[in-house]
Short mmCIF file of C-alpha atoms in Angstrom, two decimals:
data_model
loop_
_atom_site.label_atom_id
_atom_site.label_comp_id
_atom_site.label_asym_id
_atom_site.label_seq_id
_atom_site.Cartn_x
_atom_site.Cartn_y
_atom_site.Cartn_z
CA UNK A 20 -56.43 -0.22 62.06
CA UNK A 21 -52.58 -0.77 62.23
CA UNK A 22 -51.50 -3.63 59.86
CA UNK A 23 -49.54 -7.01 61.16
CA UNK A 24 -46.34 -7.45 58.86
CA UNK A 25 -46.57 -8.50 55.67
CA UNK A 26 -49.90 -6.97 55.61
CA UNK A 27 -51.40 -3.33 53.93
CA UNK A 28 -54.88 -1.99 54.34
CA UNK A 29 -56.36 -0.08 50.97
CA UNK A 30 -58.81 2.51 51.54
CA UNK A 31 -58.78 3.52 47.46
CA UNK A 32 -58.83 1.15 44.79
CA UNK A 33 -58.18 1.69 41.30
CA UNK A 34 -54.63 2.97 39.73
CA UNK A 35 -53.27 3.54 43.15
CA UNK A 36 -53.88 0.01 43.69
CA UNK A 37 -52.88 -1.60 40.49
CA UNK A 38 -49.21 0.68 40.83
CA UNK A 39 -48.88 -0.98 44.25
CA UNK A 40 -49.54 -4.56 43.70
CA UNK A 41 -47.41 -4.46 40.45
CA UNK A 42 -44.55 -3.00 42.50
CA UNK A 43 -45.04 -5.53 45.35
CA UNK A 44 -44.89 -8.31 42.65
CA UNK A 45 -41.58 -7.32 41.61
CA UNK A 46 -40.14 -6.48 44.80
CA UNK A 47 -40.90 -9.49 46.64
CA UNK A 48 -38.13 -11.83 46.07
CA UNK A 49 -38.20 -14.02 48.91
CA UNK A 50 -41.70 -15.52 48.19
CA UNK A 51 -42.97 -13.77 51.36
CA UNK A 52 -46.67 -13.73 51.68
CA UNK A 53 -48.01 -10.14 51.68
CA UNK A 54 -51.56 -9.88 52.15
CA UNK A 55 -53.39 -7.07 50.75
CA UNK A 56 -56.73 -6.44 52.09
CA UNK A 57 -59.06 -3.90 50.42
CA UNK A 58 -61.62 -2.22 52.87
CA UNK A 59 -62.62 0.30 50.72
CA UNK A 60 -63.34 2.84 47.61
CA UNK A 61 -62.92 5.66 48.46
CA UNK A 62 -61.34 6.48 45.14
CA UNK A 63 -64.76 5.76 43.69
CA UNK A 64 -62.83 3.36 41.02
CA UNK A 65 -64.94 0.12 40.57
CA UNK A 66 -62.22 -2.13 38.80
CA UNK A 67 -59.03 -2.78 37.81
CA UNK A 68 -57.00 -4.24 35.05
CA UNK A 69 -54.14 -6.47 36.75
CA UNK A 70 -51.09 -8.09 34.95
CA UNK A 71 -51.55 -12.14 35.73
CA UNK A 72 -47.78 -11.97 35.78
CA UNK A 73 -48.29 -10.02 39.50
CA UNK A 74 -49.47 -12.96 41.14
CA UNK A 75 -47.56 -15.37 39.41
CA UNK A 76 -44.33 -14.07 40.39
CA UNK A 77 -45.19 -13.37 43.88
CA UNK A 78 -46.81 -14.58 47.02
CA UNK A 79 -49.47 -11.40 46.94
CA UNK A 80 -52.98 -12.63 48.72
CA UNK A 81 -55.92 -10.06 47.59
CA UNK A 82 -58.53 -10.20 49.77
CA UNK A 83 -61.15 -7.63 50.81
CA UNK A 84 -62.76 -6.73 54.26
CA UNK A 85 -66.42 -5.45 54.75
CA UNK A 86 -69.76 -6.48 56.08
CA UNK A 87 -70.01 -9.55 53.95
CA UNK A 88 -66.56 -11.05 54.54
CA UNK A 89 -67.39 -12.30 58.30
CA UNK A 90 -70.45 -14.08 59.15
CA UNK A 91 -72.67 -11.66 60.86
CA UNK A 92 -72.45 -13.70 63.85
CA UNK A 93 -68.75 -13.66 64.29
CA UNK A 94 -69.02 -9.81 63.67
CA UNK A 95 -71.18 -9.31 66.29
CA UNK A 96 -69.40 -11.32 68.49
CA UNK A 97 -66.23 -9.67 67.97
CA UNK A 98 -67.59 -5.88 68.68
CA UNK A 99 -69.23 -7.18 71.88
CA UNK A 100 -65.53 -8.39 72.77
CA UNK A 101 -64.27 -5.34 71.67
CA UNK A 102 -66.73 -3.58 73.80
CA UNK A 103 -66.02 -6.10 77.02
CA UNK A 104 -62.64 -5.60 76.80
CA UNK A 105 -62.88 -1.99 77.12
CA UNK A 106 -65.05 -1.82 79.54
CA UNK A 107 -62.78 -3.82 81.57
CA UNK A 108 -59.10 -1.74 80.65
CA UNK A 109 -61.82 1.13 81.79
CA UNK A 110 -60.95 2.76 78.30
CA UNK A 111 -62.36 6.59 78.40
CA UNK A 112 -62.60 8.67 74.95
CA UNK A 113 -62.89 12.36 75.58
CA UNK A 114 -65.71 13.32 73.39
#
């Protein structure tokens, strides 16, 4: 998964992600939206303490990805695209 700009993928949760939100809040000084989607927890943290301040002073969207966050339908309908695509490109993975 390669993210679009402006955007970060977190696989952990936990300090790591508390050190990197606060430091995107106060190195964002343009008001760009960055969008930080967590996917996972692989840190096996279940929660955070955040400052308020980090969102206040910057454009930071939190949002999380997993099986919940798309309609099953839409899912579904995305991996068959995936699939149809690939079939078409004649994609080949060397297993």
């Amino acid at each position: 998964m390669r993210p679009i700009r402006g955007e970060g993928y977190e696989y952990l949760w936990g300090e790591s992600t508390k050190t990197v939100i606060v430091t995107i809040s106060k190195s964002a000084e343009d008001a760009k939206p960055v969008r930080f989607v967590h996917v996972g927890g692989a840190s096996r943290e279940d929660e955070i303490s955040l400052p308020g301040a980090a969102f206040r002073s910057s454009a930071i969207q939190l949002i999380g990805s997993g099986v919940k966050s798309v309609p099953f339908p839409k899912l579904l309908g995305a991996i068959e695209s995936v699939f149809k695509a690939a079939g078409l490109a004649r994609l080949r993975i060397v297993t």
